[in-house]
XYZ file of C-alpha atoms in Angstrom:
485
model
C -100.134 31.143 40.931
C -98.126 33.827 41.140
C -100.220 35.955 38.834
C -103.538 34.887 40.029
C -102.494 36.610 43.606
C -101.239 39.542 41.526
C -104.755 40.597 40.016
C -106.723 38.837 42.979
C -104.659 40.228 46.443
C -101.935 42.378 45.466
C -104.730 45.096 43.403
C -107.504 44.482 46.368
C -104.433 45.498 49.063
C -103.639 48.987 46.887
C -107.108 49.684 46.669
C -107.901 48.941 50.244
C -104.262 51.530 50.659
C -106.024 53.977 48.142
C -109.309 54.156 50.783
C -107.813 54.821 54.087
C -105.310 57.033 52.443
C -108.613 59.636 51.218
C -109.762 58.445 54.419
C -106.397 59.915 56.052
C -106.761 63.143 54.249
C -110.542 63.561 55.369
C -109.605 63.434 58.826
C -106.570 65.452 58.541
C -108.849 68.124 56.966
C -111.238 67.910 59.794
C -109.151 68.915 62.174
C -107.596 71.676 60.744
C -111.379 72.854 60.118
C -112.398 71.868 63.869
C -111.842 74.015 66.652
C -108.746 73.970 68.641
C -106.825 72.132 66.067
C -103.256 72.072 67.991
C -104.442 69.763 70.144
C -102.521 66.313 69.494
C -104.768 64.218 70.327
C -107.113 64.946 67.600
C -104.191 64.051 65.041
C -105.035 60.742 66.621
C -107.540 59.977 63.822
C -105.519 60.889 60.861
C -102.264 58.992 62.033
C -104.190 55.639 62.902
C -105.802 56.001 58.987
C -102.425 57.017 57.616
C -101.078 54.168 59.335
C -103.292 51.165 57.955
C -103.117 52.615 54.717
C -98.746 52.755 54.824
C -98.981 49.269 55.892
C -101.382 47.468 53.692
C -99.386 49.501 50.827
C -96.413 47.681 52.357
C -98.463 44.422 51.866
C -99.867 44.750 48.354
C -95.988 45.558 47.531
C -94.765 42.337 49.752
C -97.577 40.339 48.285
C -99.057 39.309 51.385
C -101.711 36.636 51.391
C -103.671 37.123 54.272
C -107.051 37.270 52.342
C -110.042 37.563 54.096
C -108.745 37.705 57.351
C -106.669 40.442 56.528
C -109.281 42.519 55.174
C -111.156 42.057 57.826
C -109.235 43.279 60.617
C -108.111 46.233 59.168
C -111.795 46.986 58.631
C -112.218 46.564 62.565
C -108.820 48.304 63.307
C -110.483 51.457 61.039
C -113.633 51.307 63.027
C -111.241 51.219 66.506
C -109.445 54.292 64.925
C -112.747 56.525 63.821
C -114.322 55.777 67.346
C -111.127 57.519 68.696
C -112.637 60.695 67.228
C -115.815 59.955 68.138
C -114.320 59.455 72.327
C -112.597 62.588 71.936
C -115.278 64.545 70.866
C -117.066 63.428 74.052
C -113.849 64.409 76.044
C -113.998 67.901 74.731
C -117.842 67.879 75.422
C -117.328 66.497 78.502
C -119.821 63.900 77.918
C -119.477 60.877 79.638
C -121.879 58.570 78.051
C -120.055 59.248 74.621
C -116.886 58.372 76.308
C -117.517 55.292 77.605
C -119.637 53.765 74.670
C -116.916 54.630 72.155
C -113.723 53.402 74.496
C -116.287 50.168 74.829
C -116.547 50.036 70.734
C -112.913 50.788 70.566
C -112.276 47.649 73.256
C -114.059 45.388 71.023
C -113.135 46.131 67.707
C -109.340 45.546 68.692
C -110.308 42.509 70.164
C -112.155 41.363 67.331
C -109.133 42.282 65.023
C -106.196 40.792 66.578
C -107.325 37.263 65.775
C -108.647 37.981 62.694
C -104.915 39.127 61.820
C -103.658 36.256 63.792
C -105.700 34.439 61.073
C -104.723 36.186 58.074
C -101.222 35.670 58.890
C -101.657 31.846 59.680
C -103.064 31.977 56.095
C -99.902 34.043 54.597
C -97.814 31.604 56.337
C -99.709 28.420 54.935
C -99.499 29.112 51.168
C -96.274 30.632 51.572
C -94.651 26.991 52.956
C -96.983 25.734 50.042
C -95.419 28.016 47.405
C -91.723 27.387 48.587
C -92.110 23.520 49.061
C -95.615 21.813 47.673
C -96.725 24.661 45.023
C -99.003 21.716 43.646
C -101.276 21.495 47.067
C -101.690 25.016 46.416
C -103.134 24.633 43.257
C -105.347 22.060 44.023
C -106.479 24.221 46.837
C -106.959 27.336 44.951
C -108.440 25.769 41.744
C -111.333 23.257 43.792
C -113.812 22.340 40.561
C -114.621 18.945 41.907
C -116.425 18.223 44.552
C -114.355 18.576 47.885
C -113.751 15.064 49.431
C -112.403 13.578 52.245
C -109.058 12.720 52.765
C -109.250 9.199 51.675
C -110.993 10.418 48.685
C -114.493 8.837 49.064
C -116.547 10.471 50.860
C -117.643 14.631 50.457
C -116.395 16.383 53.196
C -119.318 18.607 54.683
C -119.930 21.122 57.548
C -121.705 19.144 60.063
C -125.441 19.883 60.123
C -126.315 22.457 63.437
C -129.606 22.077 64.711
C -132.025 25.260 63.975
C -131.833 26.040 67.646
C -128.181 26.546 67.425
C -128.075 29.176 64.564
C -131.003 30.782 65.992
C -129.095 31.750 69.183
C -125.865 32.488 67.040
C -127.987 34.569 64.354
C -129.753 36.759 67.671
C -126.720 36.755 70.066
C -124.733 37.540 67.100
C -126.673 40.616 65.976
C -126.999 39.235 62.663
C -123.415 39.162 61.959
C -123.289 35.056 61.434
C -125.690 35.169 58.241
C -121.963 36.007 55.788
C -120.923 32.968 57.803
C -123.820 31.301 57.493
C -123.936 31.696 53.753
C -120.227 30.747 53.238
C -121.450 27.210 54.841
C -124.113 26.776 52.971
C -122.261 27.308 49.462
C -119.414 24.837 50.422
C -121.293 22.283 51.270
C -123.523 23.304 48.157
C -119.789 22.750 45.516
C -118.915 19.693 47.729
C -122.604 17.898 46.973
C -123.447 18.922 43.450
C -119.474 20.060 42.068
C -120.969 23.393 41.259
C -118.581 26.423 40.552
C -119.476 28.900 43.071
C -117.453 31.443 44.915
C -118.278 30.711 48.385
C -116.241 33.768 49.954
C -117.366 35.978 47.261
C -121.054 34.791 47.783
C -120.550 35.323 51.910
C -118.880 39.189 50.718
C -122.145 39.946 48.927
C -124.316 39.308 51.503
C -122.941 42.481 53.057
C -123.669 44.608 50.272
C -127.460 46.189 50.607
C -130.417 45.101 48.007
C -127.995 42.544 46.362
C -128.103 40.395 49.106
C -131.304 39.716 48.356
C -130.819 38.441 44.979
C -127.829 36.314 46.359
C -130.070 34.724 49.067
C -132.515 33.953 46.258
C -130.282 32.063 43.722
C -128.223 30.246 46.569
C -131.944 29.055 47.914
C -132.777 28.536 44.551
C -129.598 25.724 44.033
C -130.138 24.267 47.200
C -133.924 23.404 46.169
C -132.623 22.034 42.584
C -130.328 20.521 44.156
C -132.964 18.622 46.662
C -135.764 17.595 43.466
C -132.425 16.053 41.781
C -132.667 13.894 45.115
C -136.297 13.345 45.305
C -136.820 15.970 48.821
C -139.576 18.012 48.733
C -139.630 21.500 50.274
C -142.864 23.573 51.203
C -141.533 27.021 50.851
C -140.262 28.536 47.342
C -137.122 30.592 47.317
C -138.651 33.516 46.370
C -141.058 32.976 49.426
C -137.824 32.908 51.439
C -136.068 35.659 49.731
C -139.816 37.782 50.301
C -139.472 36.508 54.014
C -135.748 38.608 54.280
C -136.747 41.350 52.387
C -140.036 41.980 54.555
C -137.658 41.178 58.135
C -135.513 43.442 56.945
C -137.870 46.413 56.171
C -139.985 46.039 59.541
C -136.575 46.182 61.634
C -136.606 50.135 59.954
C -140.043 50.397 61.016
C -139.246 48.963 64.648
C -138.181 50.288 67.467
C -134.737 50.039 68.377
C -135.670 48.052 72.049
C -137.289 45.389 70.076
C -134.171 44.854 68.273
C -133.915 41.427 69.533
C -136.906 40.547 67.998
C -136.209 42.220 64.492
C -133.326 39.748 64.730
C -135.213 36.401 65.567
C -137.394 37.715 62.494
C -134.459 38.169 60.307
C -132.913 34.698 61.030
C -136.154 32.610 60.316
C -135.683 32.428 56.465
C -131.908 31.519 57.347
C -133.589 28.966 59.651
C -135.732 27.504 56.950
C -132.483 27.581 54.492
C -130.329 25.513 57.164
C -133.126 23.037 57.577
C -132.804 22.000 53.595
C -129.077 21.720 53.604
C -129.488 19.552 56.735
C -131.447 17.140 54.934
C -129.251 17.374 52.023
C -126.236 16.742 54.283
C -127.705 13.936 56.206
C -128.846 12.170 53.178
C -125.945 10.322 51.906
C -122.574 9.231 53.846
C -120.376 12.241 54.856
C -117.398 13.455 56.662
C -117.604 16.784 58.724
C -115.116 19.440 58.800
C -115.966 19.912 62.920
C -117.546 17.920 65.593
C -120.498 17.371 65.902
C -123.279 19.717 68.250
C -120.549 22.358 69.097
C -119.833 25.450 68.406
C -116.420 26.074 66.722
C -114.291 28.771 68.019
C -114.863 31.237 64.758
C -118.581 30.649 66.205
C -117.684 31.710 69.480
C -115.957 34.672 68.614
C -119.057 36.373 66.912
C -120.722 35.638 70.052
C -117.911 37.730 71.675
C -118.503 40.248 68.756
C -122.382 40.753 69.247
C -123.406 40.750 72.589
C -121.651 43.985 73.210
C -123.530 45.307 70.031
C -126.525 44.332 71.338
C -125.594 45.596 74.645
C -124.700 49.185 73.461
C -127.792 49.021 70.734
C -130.234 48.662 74.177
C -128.405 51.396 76.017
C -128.895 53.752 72.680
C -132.757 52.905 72.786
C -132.987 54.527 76.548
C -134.760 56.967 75.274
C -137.157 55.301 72.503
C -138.256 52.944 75.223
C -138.791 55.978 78.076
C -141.122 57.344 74.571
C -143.161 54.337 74.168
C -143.768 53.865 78.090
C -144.822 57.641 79.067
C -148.217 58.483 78.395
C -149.503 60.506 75.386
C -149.953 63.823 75.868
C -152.995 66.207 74.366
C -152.570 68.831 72.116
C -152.581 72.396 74.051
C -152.094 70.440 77.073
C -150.016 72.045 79.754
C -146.793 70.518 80.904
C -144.479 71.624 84.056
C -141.625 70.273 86.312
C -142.013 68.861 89.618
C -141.967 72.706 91.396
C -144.819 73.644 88.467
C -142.919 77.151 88.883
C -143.149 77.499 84.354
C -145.075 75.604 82.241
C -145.044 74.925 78.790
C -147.787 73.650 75.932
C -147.310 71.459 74.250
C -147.846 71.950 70.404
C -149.214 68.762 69.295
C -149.950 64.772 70.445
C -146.675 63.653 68.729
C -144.441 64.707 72.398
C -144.221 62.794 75.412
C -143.116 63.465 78.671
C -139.963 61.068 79.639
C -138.731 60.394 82.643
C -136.105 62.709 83.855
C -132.216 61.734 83.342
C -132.879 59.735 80.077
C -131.393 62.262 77.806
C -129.284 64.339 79.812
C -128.438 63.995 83.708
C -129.951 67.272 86.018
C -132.911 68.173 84.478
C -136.189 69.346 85.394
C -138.159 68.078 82.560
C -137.554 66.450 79.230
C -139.756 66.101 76.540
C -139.559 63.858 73.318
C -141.196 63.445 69.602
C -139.967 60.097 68.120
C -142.052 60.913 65.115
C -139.367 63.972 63.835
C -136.208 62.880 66.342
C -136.900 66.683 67.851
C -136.067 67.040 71.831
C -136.995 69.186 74.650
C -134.982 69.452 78.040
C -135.357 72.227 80.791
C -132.981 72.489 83.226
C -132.882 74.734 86.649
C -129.605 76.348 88.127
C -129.140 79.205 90.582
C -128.855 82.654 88.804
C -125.407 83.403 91.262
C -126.085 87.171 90.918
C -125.509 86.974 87.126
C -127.162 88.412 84.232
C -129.003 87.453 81.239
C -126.694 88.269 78.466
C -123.946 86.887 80.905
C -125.692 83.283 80.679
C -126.554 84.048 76.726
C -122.745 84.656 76.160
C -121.904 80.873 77.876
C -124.052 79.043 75.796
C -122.903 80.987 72.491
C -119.480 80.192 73.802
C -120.273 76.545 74.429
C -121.722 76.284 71.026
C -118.789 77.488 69.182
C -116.509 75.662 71.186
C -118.488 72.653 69.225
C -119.424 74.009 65.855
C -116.519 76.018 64.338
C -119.547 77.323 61.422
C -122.763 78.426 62.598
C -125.420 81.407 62.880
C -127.458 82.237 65.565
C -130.475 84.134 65.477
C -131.585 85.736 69.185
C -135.247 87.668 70.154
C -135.976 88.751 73.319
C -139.843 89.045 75.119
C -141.073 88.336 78.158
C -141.631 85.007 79.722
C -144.780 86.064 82.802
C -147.371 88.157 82.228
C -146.220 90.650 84.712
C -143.147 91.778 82.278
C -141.200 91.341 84.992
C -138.335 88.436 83.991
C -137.087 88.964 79.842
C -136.530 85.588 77.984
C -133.845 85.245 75.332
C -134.982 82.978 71.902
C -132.066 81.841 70.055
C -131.528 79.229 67.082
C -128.511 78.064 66.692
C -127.600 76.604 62.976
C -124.762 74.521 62.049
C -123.240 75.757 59.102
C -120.082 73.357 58.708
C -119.459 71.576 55.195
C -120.804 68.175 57.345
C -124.191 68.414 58.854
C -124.707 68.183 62.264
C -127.517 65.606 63.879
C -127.681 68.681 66.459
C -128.437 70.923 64.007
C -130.941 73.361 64.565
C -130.417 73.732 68.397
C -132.934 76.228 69.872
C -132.175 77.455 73.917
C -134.784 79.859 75.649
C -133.369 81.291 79.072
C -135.197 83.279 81.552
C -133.518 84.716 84.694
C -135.030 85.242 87.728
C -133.175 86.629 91.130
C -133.070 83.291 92.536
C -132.952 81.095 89.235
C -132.522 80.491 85.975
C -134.165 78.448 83.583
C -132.832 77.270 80.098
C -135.034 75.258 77.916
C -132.587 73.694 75.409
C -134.249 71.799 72.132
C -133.029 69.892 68.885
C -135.636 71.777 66.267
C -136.081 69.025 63.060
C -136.040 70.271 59.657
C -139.443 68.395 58.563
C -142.636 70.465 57.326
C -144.308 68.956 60.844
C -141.096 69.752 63.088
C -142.720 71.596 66.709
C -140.081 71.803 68.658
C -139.359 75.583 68.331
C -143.473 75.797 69.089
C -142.598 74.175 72.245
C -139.538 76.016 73.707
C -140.796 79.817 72.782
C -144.521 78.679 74.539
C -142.625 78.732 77.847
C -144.109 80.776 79.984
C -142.996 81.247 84.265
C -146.192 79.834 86.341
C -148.327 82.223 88.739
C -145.747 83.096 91.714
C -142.381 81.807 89.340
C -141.479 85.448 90.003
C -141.122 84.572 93.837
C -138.974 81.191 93.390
């Protein structure tokens, strides 16, 4: 036993030490890179990743056996501890959406973790009073190559068959996150039935790794219909149909929107739905005792609902904008777009941008614009000039970019922005130049001062052949009389 949890645990804890220990020296390197790099609370980061790798180190070495449970809450705890960066990046940027979405992520994934260590340690504890006092119950445990039975030995003991309603809501309300569970269910009951030699954790693990999962979906759906003809049950879907029914769910949840995520879930759970249906006819078949009651959810269950709705919840906030696209109208090519004052207008380049409401991007604007096709963006704001002058405002916005990128170039022309040569307009592209790319990256910001105003027209530029969004900001022009506002 002892050397089974050597090359099983003990290597899997040092490896898992190995990660978060690169992971600890990535951070640490990206903030002596970042800007204002003696502030503490960017060592945040690097500590909380120095600190999970130390102590699951400490583990591997103390040969702790908290297995799955284990893993997985230090795999939540590093997602609490990268969010951290992720909040203070908004806290330096002052931008309050950021913070509050990651302190919400970094809410739940503690949440989520705690029990699952609670868990892993309720496991340690269990095979260690096994080791020290019944070492044979844990190697009838560990070994398991009959059929799993019942404690009086007769009977198969089974997870009790949930109606297709009930996974349905836990696959959706979930956000998917049940299917490893799901799987792991399915493959027990599969050994317990037919005394084959499957891995059911390793099978659930594999279902998180991308493409493979496919092929695992296939072959488990693929047993469970052998397993049925060997019983005389009939199915009308093949497992390949099945496994073509994931794959295609899968792919048009890329293609769809991110509001009808909902929906790209309810497809995505209907092969499981199909799957769950044959092992419930398998399971009702022949006399059986059930790990859990009967029609209720078991507290594991409940806890993914904790897990998902939030997801969900913070997946529907992040498709604001997507959904303001797909509501506003389409717009022409050449058409001519302007604020509410129509004191500058701007054309717009091609039928791919859409006028969205203002506020979905960014709070006091004038006017923002959006092309879902390249991700580019288009915002102009409005502010009172204060006396200033143009290479004053020009100088802020350089400053406010460097204060975020500690790499970049910019690249500035000036023209005029009216026909009467009256009011210059500065053009400058801002490109990140830092050894990670930036999703901001180019940023293009057109300002035009006027004695009463100023405008800035501030745009994420793509980087695809068909990108317009540079087009757009250097075609704005100040309307007849904008020389009067």
């Amino acid at each position: 036993m002892d050397e089974q949890f050597r090359g099983k645990h003990q290597y899997g804890l040092y490896a898992q030490s190995l990660l978060y220990l690169a992971l600890t020296a990535w951070a640490a390197i990206g903030v002596s890179l970042s800007p204002g790099g003696g502030d503490l609370l960017q060592y945040i980061t690097p500590a909380g990743f120095g600190l999970i790798a130390w102590y699951c180190g400490y583990a591997g070495v103390k040969r702790y056996r908290g297995g799955f449970w284990f893993f997985s809450g230090n795999l939540f705890l590093a997602v609490a501890v990268f969010m951290c960066w992720v909040a203070y990046d908004g806290y330096r940027r002052a931008d309050a959406n950021v913070m509050v979405g990651s302190c919400a992520v970094i809410g739940l994934a503690v949440l989520v973790a705690l029990p699952l260590f609670w868990q892993g340690h309720q496991r340690h504890r269990r095979w260690w009073r096994a080791a020290h006092g019944f070492p044979e119950f844990e190697a009838v445990a560990e070994a398991n190559p009959a059929p799993a039975l019942s404690p009086d030995n007769t009977l198969p003991l089974l997870y009790p068959p949930q109606p297709n309603w009930r996974i349905l809501l836990l696959m959706v309300f979930s956000a998917m996150l049940y299917a490893p569970f799901l799987m792991y269910r399915i493959t027990s009951d599969m050994c317990a039935l037919d005394g084959t030699r499957l891995n059911p954790r390793r099978c659930a693990w594999q279902m998180l790794v991308p493409l493979y999962n496919f092929n695992v979906f296939y072959q488990i759906a693929a047993q469970v219909k052998r397993l049925a003809q060997k019983r005389g049950m009939a199915f009308k879907f093949s497992p390949a149909v099945l496994a073509l029914m994931l794959v295609a769910a899968t792919l048009g949840n890329f293609a769809m929107p991110q509001f009808l995520f909902l929906l790209g879930c309810i497809l995505a759970a209907l092969p499981w739905l199909i799957l769950n249906a044959w092992m419930n006819r398998l399971r009702v078949a022949q006399p059986a005792q059930w790990r859990a009651p009967l029609d209720r959810y078991t507290w594991r269950q409940r806890s993914l609902f904790l897990a998902g709705i939030p997801l969900i919840a913070l997946g529907l906030l992040g498709s604001k904008a997507e959904f303001a696209y797909f509501k506003a109208p389409a717009l022409a090519a050449e058409q001519l777009v302007s604020g509410p004052a129509a004191d500058y207008v701007l054309t717009i380049p091609d039928r791919q941008w859409r006028v969205v409401e203002r506020g979905t991007l960014y709070p006091d604007t004038d006017l923002e614009l959006v092309n879902r096709v390249t991700g580019e963006w288009v915002v102009v704001r409005i502010s009172p000039s204060q006396q200033q002058t143009l290479d004053g405002f020009v100088d802020q916005r350089q400053a406010l970019v460097a204060a975020n990128w500690n790499d970049y170039e910019v690249q500035e022309t000036r023209r005029f922005a009216d026909d009467g040569q009256s009011f210059p307009m500065s053009l400058a592209r801002y490109s990140y130049k830092g050894p990670v790319p930036s999703r901001d990256s180019p940023l293009l910001v057109a300002t035009v001062l006027t004695p009463e105003k100023v405008f800035e027209v501030v745009g994420h530029g793509g980087k695809q052949p068909n990108a317009s969004a540079m087009q757009l900001v250097e075609s704005f022009r100040l309307a007849v009389g904008g020389k009067k506002s």
